[in-house]
XYZ file of C-alpha atoms in Angstrom:
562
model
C 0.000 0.000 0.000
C 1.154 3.455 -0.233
C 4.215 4.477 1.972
C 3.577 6.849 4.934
C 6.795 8.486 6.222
C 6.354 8.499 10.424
C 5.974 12.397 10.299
C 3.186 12.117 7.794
C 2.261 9.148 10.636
C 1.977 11.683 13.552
C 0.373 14.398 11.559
C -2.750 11.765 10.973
C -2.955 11.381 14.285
C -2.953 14.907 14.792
C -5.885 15.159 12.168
C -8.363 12.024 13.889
C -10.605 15.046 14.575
C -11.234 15.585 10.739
C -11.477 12.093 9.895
C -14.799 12.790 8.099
C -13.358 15.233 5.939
C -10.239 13.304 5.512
C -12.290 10.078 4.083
C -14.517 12.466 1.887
C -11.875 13.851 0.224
C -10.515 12.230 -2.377
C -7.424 13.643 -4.632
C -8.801 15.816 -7.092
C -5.527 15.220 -9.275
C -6.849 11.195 -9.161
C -10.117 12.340 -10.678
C -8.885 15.279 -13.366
C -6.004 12.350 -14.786
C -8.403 10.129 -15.147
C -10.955 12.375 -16.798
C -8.132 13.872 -19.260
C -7.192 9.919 -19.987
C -10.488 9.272 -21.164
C -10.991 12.535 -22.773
C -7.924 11.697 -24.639
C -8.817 7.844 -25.294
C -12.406 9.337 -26.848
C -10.863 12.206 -28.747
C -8.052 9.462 -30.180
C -10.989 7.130 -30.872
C -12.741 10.011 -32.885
C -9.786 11.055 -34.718
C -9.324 7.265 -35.931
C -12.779 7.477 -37.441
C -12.494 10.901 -39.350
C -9.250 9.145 -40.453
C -11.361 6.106 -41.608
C -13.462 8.078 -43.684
C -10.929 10.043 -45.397
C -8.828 6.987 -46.390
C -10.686 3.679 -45.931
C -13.228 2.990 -49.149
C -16.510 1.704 -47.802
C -16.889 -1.998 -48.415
C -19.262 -2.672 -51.604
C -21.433 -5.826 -52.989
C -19.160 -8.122 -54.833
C -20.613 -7.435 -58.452
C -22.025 -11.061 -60.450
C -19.008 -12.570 -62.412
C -19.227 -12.974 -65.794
C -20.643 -16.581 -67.228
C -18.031 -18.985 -68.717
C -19.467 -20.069 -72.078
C -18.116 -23.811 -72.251
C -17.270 -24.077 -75.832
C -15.135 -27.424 -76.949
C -14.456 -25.256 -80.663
C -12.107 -22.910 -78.234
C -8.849 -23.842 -76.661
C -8.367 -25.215 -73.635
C -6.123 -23.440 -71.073
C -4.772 -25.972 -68.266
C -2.964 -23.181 -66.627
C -2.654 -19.610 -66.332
C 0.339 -17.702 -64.685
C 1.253 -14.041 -64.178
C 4.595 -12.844 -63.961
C 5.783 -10.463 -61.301
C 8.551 -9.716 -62.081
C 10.287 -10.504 -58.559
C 8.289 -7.813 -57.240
C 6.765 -8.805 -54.179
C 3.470 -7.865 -53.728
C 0.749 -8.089 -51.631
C -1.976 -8.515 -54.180
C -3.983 -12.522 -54.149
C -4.676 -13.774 -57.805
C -5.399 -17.556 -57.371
C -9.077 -16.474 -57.329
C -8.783 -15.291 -60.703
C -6.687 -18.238 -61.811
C -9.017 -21.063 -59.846
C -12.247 -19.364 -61.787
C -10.992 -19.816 -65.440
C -8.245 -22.536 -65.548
C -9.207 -25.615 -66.779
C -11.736 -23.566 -69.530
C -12.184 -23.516 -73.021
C -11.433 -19.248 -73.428
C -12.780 -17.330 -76.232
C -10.028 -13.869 -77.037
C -12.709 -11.924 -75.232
C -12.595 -14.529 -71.982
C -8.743 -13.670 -72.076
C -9.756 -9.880 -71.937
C -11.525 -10.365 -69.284
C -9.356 -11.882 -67.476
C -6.719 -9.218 -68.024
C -9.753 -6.751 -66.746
C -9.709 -8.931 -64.187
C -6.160 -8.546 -63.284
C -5.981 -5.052 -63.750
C -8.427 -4.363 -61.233
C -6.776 -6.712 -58.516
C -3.949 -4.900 -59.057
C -6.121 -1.443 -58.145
C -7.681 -3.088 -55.331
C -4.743 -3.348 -53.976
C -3.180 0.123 -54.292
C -1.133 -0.945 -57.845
C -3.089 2.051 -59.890
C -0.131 3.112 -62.168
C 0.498 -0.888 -63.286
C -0.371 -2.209 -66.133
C -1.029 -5.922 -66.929
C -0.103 -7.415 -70.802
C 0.232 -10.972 -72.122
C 3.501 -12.575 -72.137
C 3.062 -14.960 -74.859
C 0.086 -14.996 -77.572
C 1.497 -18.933 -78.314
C -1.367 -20.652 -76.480
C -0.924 -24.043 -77.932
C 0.373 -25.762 -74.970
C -2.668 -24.478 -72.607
C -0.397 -21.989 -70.697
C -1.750 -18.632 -70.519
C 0.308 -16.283 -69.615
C 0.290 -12.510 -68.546
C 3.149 -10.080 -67.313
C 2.721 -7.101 -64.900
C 4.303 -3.809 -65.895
C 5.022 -2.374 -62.880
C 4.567 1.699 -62.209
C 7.556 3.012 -60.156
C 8.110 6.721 -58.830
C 10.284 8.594 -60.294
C 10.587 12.424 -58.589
C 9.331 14.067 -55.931
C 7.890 17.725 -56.864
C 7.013 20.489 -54.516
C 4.723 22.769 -56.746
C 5.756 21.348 -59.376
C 9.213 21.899 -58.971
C 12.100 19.828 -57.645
C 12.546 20.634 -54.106
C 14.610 23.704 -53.464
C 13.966 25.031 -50.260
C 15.304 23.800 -46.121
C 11.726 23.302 -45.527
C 10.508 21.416 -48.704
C 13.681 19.671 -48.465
C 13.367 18.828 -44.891
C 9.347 17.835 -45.449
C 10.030 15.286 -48.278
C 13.107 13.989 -46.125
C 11.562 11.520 -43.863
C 8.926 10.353 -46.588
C 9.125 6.795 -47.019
C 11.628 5.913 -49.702
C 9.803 5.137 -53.102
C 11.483 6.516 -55.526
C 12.777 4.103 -57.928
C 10.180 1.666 -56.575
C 6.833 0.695 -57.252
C 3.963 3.181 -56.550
C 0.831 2.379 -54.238
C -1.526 4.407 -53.620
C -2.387 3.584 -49.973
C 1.318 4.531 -49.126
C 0.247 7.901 -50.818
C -2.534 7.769 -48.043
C 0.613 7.064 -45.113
C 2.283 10.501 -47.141
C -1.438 12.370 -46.709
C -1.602 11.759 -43.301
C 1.868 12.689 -42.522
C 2.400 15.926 -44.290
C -1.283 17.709 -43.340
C -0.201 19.478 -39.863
C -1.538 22.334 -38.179
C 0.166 24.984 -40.395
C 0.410 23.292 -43.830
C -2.127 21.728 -46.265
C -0.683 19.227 -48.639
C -2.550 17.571 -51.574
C -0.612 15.136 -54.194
C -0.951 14.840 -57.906
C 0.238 11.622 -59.683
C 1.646 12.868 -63.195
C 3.066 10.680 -65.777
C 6.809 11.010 -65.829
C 9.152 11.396 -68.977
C 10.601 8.024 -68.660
C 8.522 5.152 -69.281
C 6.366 3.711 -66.904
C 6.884 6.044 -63.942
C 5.327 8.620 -62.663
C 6.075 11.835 -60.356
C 4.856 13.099 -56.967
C 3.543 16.347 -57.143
C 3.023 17.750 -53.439
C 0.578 21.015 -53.555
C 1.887 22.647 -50.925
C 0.540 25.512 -48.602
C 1.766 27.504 -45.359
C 0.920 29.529 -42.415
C 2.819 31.348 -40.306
C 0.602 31.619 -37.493
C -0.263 28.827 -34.622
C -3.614 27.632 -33.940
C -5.061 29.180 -30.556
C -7.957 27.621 -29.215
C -9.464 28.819 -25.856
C -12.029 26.590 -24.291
C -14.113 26.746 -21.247
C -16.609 23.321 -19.405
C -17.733 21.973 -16.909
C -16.317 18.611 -15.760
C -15.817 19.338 -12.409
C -17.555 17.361 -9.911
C -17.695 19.322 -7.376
C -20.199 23.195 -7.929
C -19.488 26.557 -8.739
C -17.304 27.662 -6.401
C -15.068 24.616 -5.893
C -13.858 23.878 -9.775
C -17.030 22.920 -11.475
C -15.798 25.471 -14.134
C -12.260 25.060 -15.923
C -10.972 27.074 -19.004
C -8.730 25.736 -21.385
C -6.276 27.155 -23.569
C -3.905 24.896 -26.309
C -1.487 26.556 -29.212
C -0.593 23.862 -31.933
C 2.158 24.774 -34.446
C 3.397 22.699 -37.182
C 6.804 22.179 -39.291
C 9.062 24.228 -36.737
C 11.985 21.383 -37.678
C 10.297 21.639 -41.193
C 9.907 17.874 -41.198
C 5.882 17.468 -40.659
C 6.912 17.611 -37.088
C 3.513 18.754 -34.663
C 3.754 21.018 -31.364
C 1.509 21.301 -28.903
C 0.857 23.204 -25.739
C -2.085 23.286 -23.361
C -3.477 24.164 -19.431
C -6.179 24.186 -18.014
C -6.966 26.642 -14.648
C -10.021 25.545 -12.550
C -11.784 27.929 -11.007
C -12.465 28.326 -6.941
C -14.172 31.022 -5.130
C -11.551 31.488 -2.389
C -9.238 31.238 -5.283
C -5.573 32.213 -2.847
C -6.649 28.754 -0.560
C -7.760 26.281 -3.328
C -6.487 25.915 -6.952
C -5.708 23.708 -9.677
C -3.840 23.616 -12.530
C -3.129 21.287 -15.802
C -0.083 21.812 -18.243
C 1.445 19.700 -20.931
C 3.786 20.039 -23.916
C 3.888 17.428 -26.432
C 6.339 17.016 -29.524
C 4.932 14.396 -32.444
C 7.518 13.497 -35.232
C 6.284 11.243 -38.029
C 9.246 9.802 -40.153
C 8.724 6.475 -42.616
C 6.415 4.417 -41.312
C 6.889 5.568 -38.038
C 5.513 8.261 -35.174
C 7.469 9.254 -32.155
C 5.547 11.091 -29.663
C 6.315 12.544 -26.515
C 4.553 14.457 -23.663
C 5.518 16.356 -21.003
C 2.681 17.512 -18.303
C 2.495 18.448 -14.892
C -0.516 18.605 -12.710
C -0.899 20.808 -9.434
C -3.503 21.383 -6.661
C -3.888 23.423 -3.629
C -7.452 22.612 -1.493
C -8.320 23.956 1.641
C -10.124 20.513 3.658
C -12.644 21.530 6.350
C -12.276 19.878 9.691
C -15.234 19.564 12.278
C -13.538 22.442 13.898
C -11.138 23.980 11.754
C -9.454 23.598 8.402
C -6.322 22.804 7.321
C -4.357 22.768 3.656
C -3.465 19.942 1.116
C -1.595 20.288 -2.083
C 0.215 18.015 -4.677
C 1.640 17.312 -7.941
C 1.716 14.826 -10.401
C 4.635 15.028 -13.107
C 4.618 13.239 -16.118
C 6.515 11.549 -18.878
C 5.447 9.805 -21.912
C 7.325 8.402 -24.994
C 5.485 6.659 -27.208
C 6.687 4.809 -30.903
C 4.083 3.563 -33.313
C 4.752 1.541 -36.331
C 2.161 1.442 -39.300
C 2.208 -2.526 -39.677
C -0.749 -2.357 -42.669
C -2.271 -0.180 -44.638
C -4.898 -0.964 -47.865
C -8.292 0.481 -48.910
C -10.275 -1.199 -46.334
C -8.085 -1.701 -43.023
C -5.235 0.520 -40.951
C -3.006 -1.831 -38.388
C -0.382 -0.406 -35.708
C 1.808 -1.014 -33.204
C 2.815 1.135 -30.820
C 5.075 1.024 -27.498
C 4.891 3.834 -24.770
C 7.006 4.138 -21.575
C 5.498 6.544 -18.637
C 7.288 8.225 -15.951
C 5.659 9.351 -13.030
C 5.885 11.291 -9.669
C 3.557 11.818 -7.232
C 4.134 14.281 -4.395
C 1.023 15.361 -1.868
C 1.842 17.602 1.598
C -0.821 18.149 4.127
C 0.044 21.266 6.446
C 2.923 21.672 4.025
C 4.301 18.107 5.536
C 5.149 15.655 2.735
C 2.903 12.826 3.395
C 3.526 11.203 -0.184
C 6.302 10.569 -2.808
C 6.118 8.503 -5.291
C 8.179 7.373 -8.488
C 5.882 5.347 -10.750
C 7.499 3.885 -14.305
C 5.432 1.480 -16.705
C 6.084 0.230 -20.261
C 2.821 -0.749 -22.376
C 2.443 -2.664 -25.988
C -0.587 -2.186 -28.062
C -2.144 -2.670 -31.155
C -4.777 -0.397 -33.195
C -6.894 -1.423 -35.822
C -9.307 0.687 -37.461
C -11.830 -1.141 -40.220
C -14.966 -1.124 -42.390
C -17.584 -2.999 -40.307
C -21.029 -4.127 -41.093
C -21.724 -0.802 -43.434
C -19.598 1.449 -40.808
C -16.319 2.327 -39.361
C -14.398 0.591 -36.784
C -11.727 1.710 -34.071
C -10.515 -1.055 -31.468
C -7.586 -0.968 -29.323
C -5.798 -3.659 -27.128
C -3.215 -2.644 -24.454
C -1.314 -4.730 -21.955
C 0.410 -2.669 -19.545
C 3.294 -3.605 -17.005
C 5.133 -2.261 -14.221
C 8.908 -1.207 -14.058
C 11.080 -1.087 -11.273
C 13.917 1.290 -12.653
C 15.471 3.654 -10.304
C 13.901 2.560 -7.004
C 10.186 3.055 -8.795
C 7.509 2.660 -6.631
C 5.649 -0.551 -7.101
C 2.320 -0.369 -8.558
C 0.083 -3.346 -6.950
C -0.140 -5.472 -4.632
C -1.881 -8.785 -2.880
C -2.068 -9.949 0.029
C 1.545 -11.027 0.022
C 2.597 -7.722 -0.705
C 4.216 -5.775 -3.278
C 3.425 -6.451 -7.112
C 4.847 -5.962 -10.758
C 1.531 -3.707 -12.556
C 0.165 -5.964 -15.154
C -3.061 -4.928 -16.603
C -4.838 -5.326 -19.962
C -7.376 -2.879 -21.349
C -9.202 -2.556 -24.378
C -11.475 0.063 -26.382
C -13.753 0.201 -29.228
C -15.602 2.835 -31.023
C -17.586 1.481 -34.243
C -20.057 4.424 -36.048
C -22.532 3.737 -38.770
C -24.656 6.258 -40.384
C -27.867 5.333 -40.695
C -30.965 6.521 -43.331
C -33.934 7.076 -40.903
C -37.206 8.281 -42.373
C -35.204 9.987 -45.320
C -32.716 11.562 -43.172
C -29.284 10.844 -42.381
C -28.725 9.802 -38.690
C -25.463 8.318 -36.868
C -25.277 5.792 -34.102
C -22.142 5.482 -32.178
C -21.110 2.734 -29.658
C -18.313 2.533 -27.390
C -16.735 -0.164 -25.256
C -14.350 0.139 -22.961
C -12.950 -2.616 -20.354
C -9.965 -3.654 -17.986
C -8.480 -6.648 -16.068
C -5.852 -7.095 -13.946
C -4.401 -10.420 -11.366
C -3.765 -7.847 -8.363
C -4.900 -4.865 -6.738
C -4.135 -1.792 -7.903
C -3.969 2.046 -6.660
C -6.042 4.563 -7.899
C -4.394 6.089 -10.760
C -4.130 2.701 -12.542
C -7.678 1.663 -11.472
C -10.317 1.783 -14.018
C -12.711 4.369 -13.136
C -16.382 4.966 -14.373
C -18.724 8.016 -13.974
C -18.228 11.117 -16.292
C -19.034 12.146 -19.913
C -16.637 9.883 -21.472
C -17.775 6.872 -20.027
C -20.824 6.490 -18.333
C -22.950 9.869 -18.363
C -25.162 11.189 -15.927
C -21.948 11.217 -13.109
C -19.029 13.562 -12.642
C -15.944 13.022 -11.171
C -15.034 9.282 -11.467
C -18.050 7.751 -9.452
C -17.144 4.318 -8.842
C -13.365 2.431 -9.861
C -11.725 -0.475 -9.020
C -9.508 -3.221 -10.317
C -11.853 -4.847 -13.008
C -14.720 -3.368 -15.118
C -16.197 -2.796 -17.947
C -19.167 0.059 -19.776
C -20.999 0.270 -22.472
C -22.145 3.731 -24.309
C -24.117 4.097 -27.264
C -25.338 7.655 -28.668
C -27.608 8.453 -31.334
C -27.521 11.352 -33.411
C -29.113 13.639 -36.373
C -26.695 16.122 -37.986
C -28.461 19.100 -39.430
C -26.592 21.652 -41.958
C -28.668 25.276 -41.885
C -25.773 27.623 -43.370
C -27.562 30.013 -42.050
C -26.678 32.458 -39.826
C -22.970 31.497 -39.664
C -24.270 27.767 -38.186
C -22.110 25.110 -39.747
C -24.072 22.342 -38.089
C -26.279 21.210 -35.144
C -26.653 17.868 -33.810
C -29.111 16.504 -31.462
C -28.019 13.695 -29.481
C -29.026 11.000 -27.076
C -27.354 8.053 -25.106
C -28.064 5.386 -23.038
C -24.662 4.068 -20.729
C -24.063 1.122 -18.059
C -20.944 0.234 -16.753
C -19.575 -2.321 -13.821
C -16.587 -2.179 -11.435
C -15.039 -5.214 -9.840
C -12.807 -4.968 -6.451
C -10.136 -7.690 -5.654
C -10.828 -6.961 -1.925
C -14.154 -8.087 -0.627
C -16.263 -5.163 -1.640
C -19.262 -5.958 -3.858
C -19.027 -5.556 -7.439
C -20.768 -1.418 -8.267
C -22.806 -1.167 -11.502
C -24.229 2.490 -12.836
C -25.708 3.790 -16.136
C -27.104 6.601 -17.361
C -29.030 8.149 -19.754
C -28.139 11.643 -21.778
C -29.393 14.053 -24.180
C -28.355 17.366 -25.211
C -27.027 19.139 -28.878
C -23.473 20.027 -30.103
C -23.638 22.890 -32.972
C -20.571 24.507 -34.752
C -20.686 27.899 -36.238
C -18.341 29.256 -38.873
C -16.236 26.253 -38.531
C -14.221 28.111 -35.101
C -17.180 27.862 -32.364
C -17.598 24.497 -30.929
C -20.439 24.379 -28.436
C -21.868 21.239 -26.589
C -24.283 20.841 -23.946
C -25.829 17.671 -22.366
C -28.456 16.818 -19.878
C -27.746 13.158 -18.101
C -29.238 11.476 -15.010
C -28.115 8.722 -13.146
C -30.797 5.681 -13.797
C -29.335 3.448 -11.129
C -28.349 5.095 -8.301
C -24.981 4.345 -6.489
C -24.683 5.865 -2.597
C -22.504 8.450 -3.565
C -24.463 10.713 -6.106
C -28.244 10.469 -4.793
C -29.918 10.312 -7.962
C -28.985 13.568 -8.748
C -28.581 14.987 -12.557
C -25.810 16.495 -14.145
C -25.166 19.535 -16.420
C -22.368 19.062 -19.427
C -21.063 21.714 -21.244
C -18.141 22.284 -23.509
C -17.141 25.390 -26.161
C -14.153 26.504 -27.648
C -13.167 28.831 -30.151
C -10.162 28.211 -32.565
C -8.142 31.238 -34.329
């Protein structure tokens, strides 16, 4: 369990009289990491989707094949093959072949069947090959057919060769393809890359002077200026005056290094009526650096608070802060028209410091590594983002352990998963969108809070602020549905309706029953002139848990972006 210190011993005792107070209060930097964690699981979730749409094609009725005529006038062709040309490629003929070998094929069959290459070859991202026959000799039953191959050739900026530090730099940690053979979902991986904050990129394929290659055109457009966005909600659990209300403020710049590299910088300042006694504050800076098929990312943030905790006859001060490291490497394992796999690896750093009458009571040093895999997919006429994590403790440096049993101390091992599938559906002539989310957690040992999985708040299970329930084990379910609307009219971009129905359960390893909550929501999100964001949702709890009486629960969250 976590370490006292024998000062931090003999101030307790000194503090039996506030014991209520003491048990009430529960670390408010506990509840706000755990809100931005989910806020940042749903917002990566999101992000994954808009990503599927851009790039993934939606999955379409296999069209009827054409009939074989059986005619014993025509030759008979006991085998067909198709010559790579050593190029390995992930593209699967033997459908093709299986279908018409062992047929009597007609010149316009053997068309056909080119056709039919041809657009395997698109399928699979091949747009700029060609396929021909090898050999019009058919009179040993071997058909034959040869793929020309379309390789790059240049990379343009505008079309120009590149001639400045920053096109140079941009272009520089592009997967290498020139001089090999062009596919179009890797133009996808170049997409995503290059479009940051500050630039726009859009790529034209042109035919290139030498035969059978083409160039890489890269439209190209700056800005100088970052992108401010100022924000203001309220997620706090607590009311007005004691950080209900917290206002946000993030600057993202692009292409500093030139090299599609992304900054980022946000806080967030909750806001307390006796403001000098009880504060608390969020900052991070984060550094992303795509290269190849590659992203390293890396975030610095520090969380602080300050609370004044009233006794049953006088008060006394808390504070702490929570500093943290990430580095995180993700490898793009696949890529086609219908499917996006990753890998990714991300070590944390962590320390944990919390005083009460300016008496340390609590330090902490907290490392873990974690593995994962993404995969985002067309499902069942919709879009699919799942995620599977397995998490585990590291002792470097005298790091704090981060379970334990009954035994005692224990490595962290913990595996969590998400999912976020979307489908738009047609609903008495209008287009409407249902989302559902799943979210769940295991691990073999008990675990303190920050690792726990927690459940009550707009991200998971609505209708709750503040982390309601958590424990070891658990799971929730959320499902919204929605109906865009598109005025243009008085500046309004959009305005969605919403409503959701959430249930989630937590599991303890100690002896404590198992806690289950849900919750339903409804409210409207608009956006006007493409900068205002606005959102605001009505939830109530629809089974109660002991802590939150039944009692609603106001969400609301705008920003502007310059």
């Amino acid at each position: 369990m976590e370490k006292f210190n024998r000062t931090s011993l003999a101030i307790a005792v000194c503090l039996l009289p506030f014991s209520y107070s003491v048990q009430a209060e529960t670390n408010p930097l506990t509840q706000e990491l755990q809100r931005l964690k989910h806020q940042e699981a749903a917002e990566d979730a999101q992000k994954a989707l808009e990503k599927a749409d851009q790039f993934l094609t939606p999955t379409t009725e296999k069209q009827p094949q054409e009939q074989i005529v059986v005619d014993e006038n025509l030759p008979k062709i006991d085998k067909i093959s198709i010559d790579m040309l050593d190029v390995k490629a992930n593209v699967d003929f033997q459908p093709i072949i299986h279908r018409y070998q062992g047929s009597n094929i007609s010149s316009h069959q053997i068309f056909a069947i080119s056709q039919a290459i041809t657009e395997a070859l698109y399928q699979a991202g091949y747009v700029t090959s060609a396929v021909g026959l090898k050999s019009k000799d058919l009179s040993d039953g071997h058909l034959q057919f040869i793929v020309y191959w379309g390789e790059v050739d240049q990379y343009l900026v505008n079309k120009k060769l590149p001639d400045t530090f920053k096109d140079k730099a941009m272009l520089s940690v592009l997967p290498s393809f020139k001089q090999n053979v062009f596919n179009v979902h890797q133009l996808d991986q170049f997409i995503e890359m290059m479009n940051t904050s500050n630039k726009s990129v859009q790529v034209d394929v042109k035919a290139s002077e030498k035969e059978g290659k083409s160039n890489l055109n890269f439209v190209t457009s700056r800005r100088a200026w970052p992108i401010l966005q100022l924000g203001y909600n309220t997620s706090g659990a607590e009311n007005n005056a004691n950080g209900r209300n917290q206002a946000t403020l993030s600057v993202r710049m692009s292409d500093i290094l030139g090299t599609n590299d992304e900054w980022s910088l946000s806080t967030g300042h909750r806001f307390y009526r006796q403001h000098s006694k009880n504060n608390q504050l969020n900052y991070s800076i984060s550094y992303t650096q795509p290269f190849s098929f590659y992203t390293l990312e890396t975030k610095l943030a520090k969380s602080s608070y300050e609370r004044e905790v009233k006794g049953i006859n006088d008060s006394y001060s808390s504070s702490g802060r929570t500093n943290t490291l990430n580095v995180k490497l993700s490898r793009m394992l696949f890529r086609n028209k219908e499917s996006i796999l990753s890998l990714y690896n991300e070590l944390e750093f962590k320390k944990r410091i919390n005083y009460i009458v300016q008496r340390e009571v609590l330090n902490r040093h907290e490392n873990k590594w974690s593995v994962g895999l993404s995969y985002t997919t067309n499902l069942l006429k919709g879009k699919l983002y799942s995620e599977l994590t397995y998490a585990n403790g590291l002792n470097w440096s005298g790091a704090d352990s981060l379970a334990y049993s009954e035994k005692g101390d224990k490595t962290l091992r913990v595996v969590s998963g998400n999912m976020t599938w979307s489908r738009p559906i047609e609903l008495f002539k209008r287009n409407t969108n249902y989302q559902l989310r799943i979210g769940a957690q295991y691990s073999p040992y008990h675990l303190y809070s920050d690792n726990q999985f927690s459940l009550g708040d707009e991200y998971t299970v609505r209708g709750f602020k503040g982390g309601i329930i958590s424990g070891e084990n658990g799971a929730y379910l959320s499902q919204t549905f929605s109906v865009p609307f598109y005025p243009q009219k008085y500046a309004i971009s959009q305005i969605t309706p919403l409503i959701g129905f959430d249930i989630g359960q937590v599991r303890h390893k100690s002896n404590l029953p198992r806690e289950t909550i849900s919750g339903f929501a409804t409210g409207i999100k608009a956006t006007i002139s493409n900068r205002l964001s606005l959102a605001l949702s009505y939830a109530k709890p629809l089974k109660d848990v002991k802590h939150n009486k039944n009692k609603s629960v106001y969400y609301f969250n705008g920003s502007v972006s310059f």
